[in-house]
Short mmCIF file of C-alpha atoms in Angstrom, two decimals:
data_model
loop_
_atom_site.label_atom_id
_atom_site.label_comp_id
_atom_site.label_asym_id
_atom_site.label_seq_id
_atom_site.Cartn_x
_atom_site.Cartn_y
_atom_site.Cartn_z
CA UNK A 16 76.32 116.96 104.43
CA UNK A 17 77.36 114.63 101.63
CA UNK A 18 76.97 110.92 100.82
CA UNK A 19 79.82 108.50 101.30
CA UNK A 20 81.32 107.72 97.92
CA UNK A 21 84.53 106.82 96.14
CA UNK A 22 86.33 110.12 96.93
CA UNK A 23 85.64 109.61 100.62
CA UNK A 24 86.91 106.03 100.39
CA UNK A 25 90.10 107.27 98.71
CA UNK A 26 90.59 109.85 101.48
CA UNK A 27 90.51 107.12 104.13
CA UNK A 28 92.68 104.80 102.03
CA UNK A 29 95.21 107.58 101.48
CA UNK A 30 95.53 107.95 105.25
CA UNK A 31 96.62 104.31 105.48
CA UNK A 32 100.11 105.32 104.35
CA UNK A 33 100.45 107.46 107.48
CA UNK A 34 99.31 104.52 109.61
CA UNK A 35 101.99 102.37 107.98
CA UNK A 36 104.63 105.09 108.32
CA UNK A 37 103.87 105.65 112.00
CA UNK A 38 103.88 101.89 112.59
CA UNK A 39 107.32 101.56 110.98
CA UNK A 40 108.69 104.42 113.08
CA UNK A 41 107.28 102.81 116.23
CA UNK A 42 108.64 99.39 115.33
CA UNK A 43 112.14 100.50 114.33
CA UNK A 44 112.51 102.80 117.32
CA UNK A 45 110.91 100.22 119.59
CA UNK A 46 113.24 97.51 118.28
CA UNK A 47 116.29 99.58 119.16
CA UNK A 48 114.91 100.49 122.58
CA UNK A 49 113.62 96.96 123.14
CA UNK A 50 117.02 95.42 122.46
CA UNK A 51 118.60 97.78 125.00
CA UNK A 52 115.89 96.91 127.53
CA UNK A 53 116.24 93.16 126.92
CA UNK A 54 120.03 93.28 127.29
CA UNK A 55 119.71 95.36 130.44
CA UNK A 56 117.14 92.97 131.92
CA UNK A 57 119.47 90.01 131.39
CA UNK A 58 122.74 91.76 132.29
CA UNK A 59 124.92 91.11 135.31
CA UNK A 60 124.47 94.72 136.45
CA UNK A 61 121.75 95.01 139.14
CA UNK A 62 121.26 98.75 138.48
CA UNK A 63 120.62 98.11 134.77
CA UNK A 64 118.16 95.35 135.65
CA UNK A 65 116.36 97.59 138.13
CA UNK A 66 116.10 100.56 135.74
CA UNK A 67 114.95 98.47 132.79
CA UNK A 68 112.45 96.64 135.01
CA UNK A 69 111.05 99.97 136.20
CA UNK A 70 110.74 101.21 132.61
CA UNK A 71 108.78 98.11 131.65
CA UNK A 72 106.49 98.37 134.65
CA UNK A 73 105.67 102.01 133.87
CA UNK A 74 104.92 101.58 130.17
CA UNK A 75 103.19 98.21 130.45
CA UNK A 76 101.24 99.34 133.49
CA UNK A 77 99.74 102.51 132.00
CA UNK A 78 97.43 102.89 128.96
CA UNK A 79 99.00 103.90 125.66
CA UNK A 80 96.36 106.64 125.37
CA UNK A 81 97.59 108.19 128.62
CA UNK A 82 101.18 108.01 127.38
CA UNK A 83 100.15 109.87 124.22
CA UNK A 84 98.48 112.56 126.33
CA UNK A 85 101.52 112.93 128.58
CA UNK A 86 103.89 113.36 125.64
CA UNK A 87 101.63 115.63 123.58
CA UNK A 88 100.41 117.89 126.39
CA UNK A 89 103.38 117.51 128.71
CA UNK A 90 106.10 118.53 126.25
CA UNK A 91 104.81 122.14 125.83
CA UNK A 92 104.71 122.50 129.63
CA UNK A 93 108.42 121.64 129.66
CA UNK A 94 109.09 124.18 126.91
CA UNK A 95 109.23 121.84 123.90
CA UNK A 96 107.26 122.65 120.75
CA UNK A 97 105.83 119.30 119.62
CA UNK A 98 103.46 118.28 116.83
CA UNK A 99 101.20 115.20 116.62
CA UNK A 100 103.70 113.36 114.40
CA UNK A 101 106.51 113.65 116.95
CA UNK A 102 104.25 113.04 119.96
CA UNK A 103 102.72 109.90 118.45
CA UNK A 104 106.14 108.62 117.37
CA UNK A 105 107.75 109.16 120.77
CA UNK A 106 104.87 107.62 122.73
CA UNK A 107 104.64 104.57 120.47
CA UNK A 108 108.41 104.05 120.48
CA UNK A 109 108.53 104.12 124.28
CA UNK A 110 105.54 101.79 124.55
CA UNK A 111 106.91 99.38 121.93
CA UNK A 112 110.33 99.38 123.60
CA UNK A 113 108.77 98.13 126.83
CA UNK A 114 106.80 95.33 125.21
CA UNK A 115 109.47 94.22 122.73
CA UNK A 116 112.08 94.38 125.48
CA UNK A 117 110.04 91.99 127.62
CA UNK A 118 109.31 89.68 124.68
CA UNK A 119 113.00 89.50 123.77
CA UNK A 120 114.05 89.11 127.41
CA UNK A 121 111.92 85.98 127.55
CA UNK A 122 113.46 84.69 124.32
CA UNK A 123 116.99 85.30 125.61
CA UNK A 124 116.22 83.48 128.85
CA UNK A 125 114.67 80.61 126.87
CA UNK A 126 118.12 79.65 125.60
CA UNK A 127 119.31 76.54 127.49
CA UNK A 128 121.50 77.33 130.48
CA UNK A 129 124.18 75.04 129.10
CA UNK A 130 124.79 77.51 126.26
CA UNK A 131 125.42 80.31 128.74
CA UNK A 132 127.61 78.14 130.93
CA UNK A 133 129.68 77.07 127.93
CA UNK A 134 130.18 80.69 126.90
CA UNK A 135 131.18 81.61 130.45
CA UNK A 136 133.62 78.71 130.52
CA UNK A 137 135.30 80.24 127.47
CA UNK A 138 135.70 83.48 129.49
CA UNK A 139 133.56 85.44 127.02
CA UNK A 140 132.37 88.85 128.20
CA UNK A 141 128.64 89.53 128.56
CA UNK A 142 128.39 91.33 125.23
CA UNK A 143 130.50 88.68 123.46
CA UNK A 144 128.21 85.96 124.87
CA UNK A 145 125.17 87.83 123.65
CA UNK A 146 126.55 88.70 120.23
CA UNK A 147 128.11 85.36 119.34
CA UNK A 148 126.13 82.77 121.28
CA UNK A 149 122.81 83.88 122.76
CA UNK A 150 121.28 86.44 120.40
CA UNK A 151 121.63 84.37 117.18
CA UNK A 152 119.64 81.57 118.86
CA UNK A 153 117.18 83.92 120.56
CA UNK A 154 116.48 85.61 117.21
CA UNK A 155 114.86 82.44 115.86
CA UNK A 156 112.62 82.15 118.92
CA UNK A 157 111.72 85.86 118.87
CA UNK A 158 110.82 86.12 115.20
CA UNK A 159 107.21 84.88 115.41
CA UNK A 160 106.15 86.88 118.52
CA UNK A 161 107.88 89.98 117.14
CA UNK A 162 105.94 89.78 113.87
CA UNK A 163 102.78 89.17 115.90
CA UNK A 164 103.46 92.23 118.04
CA UNK A 165 103.63 94.38 114.90
CA UNK A 166 99.87 93.84 114.66
CA UNK A 167 99.48 95.48 118.07
CA UNK A 168 101.59 98.43 116.93
CA UNK A 169 99.41 98.97 113.85
CA UNK A 170 96.24 98.87 115.94
CA UNK A 171 97.84 101.11 118.55
CA UNK A 172 98.38 103.86 115.99
CA UNK A 173 94.60 104.37 115.94
CA UNK A 174 94.89 106.08 119.34
CA UNK A 175 96.98 108.83 117.74
CA UNK A 176 93.70 110.13 116.29
CA UNK A 177 92.90 111.57 119.71
CA UNK A 178 95.79 114.07 119.45
CA UNK A 179 94.92 115.06 115.87
CA UNK A 180 97.25 112.78 113.92
CA UNK A 181 95.46 112.02 110.64
CA UNK A 182 95.77 108.29 110.09
CA UNK A 183 93.05 105.78 109.17
CA UNK A 184 90.91 106.24 112.29
CA UNK A 185 91.15 110.03 112.28
CA UNK A 186 90.34 110.19 108.56
CA UNK A 187 87.31 108.02 109.26
CA UNK A 188 86.20 110.47 111.95
CA UNK A 189 86.59 113.36 109.51
CA UNK A 190 84.54 111.61 106.81
CA UNK A 191 81.90 110.53 109.32
CA UNK A 192 81.48 114.14 110.49
CA UNK A 193 80.84 115.12 106.86
CA UNK A 194 78.54 112.23 105.87
CA UNK A 195 76.92 111.06 109.14
CA UNK A 196 77.16 107.45 107.91
CA UNK A 197 79.16 105.81 110.70
CA UNK A 198 78.29 102.21 109.79
CA UNK A 199 79.71 102.53 106.28
CA UNK A 200 82.63 104.76 107.23
CA UNK A 201 83.92 102.71 110.14
CA UNK A 202 83.31 99.45 108.30
CA UNK A 203 85.75 100.74 105.68
CA UNK A 204 88.17 101.76 108.44
CA UNK A 205 87.91 98.28 109.99
CA UNK A 206 88.46 96.64 106.61
CA UNK A 207 91.65 98.64 106.05
CA UNK A 208 93.00 97.67 109.48
CA UNK A 209 92.14 94.04 108.76
CA UNK A 210 93.95 94.20 105.42
CA UNK A 211 97.04 95.57 107.20
CA UNK A 212 96.98 93.22 110.20
CA UNK A 213 95.76 89.86 108.90
CA UNK A 214 98.82 89.07 106.72
CA UNK A 215 101.10 89.73 109.70
CA UNK A 216 98.95 87.56 111.99
CA UNK A 217 98.99 84.77 109.40
CA UNK A 218 102.76 85.08 108.98
CA UNK A 219 103.35 85.01 112.74
CA UNK A 220 101.21 81.89 113.16
CA UNK A 221 103.00 80.18 110.29
CA UNK A 222 106.41 81.03 111.76
CA UNK A 223 105.32 79.71 115.14
CA UNK A 224 104.16 76.40 113.65
CA UNK A 225 107.40 76.06 111.69
CA UNK A 226 109.48 76.72 114.81
CA UNK A 227 107.44 74.19 116.80
CA UNK A 228 108.04 71.54 114.11
CA UNK A 229 111.76 72.30 114.12
CA UNK A 230 111.90 71.78 117.90
CA UNK A 231 109.98 68.51 117.63
CA UNK A 232 112.56 66.98 115.29
#
């Protein structure tokens, strides 16, 4: 047993880069998947709407921890050799795709119907309407909630500790097992998460206020 000190603090702080890296992977992958889901949910194709709706129901209706377990322990059963990095990335990307897809679907449908009708009157195809008319306007609406959702992604990475991925929470568990000082150790862990999440929460709130002022003009 040893006492919590500066080396232990540095070990936890060093793990923050893996939290950030996993969060970026989840956000970028989730953004790509979320855009596909949002476009499918608002498409004219009933099959695409049904499939994307089912995807959202599954991943919003089950815990992220369970999704991590299914990917990490289910992949070897299917014959795939998977490590905690890949398992955590895949589970978080799928989960983020469902939530971002639903957020962006709402933003797309928030565009006034007159905009859609005008685009249809010009005989624009669905993808042309989205690319040239709807998505540029929806982007402004979606910016604040998307930045806010990044906070949830960062906090969600803590669950990857359960499958052995060494990020901030897992490094805190390792140090706590060596020092038996949980109050100090997990206070440091909480402080690191706060330092990562608070700027994004502040930015999201500021963007939301700015957008509300722009609408009021």
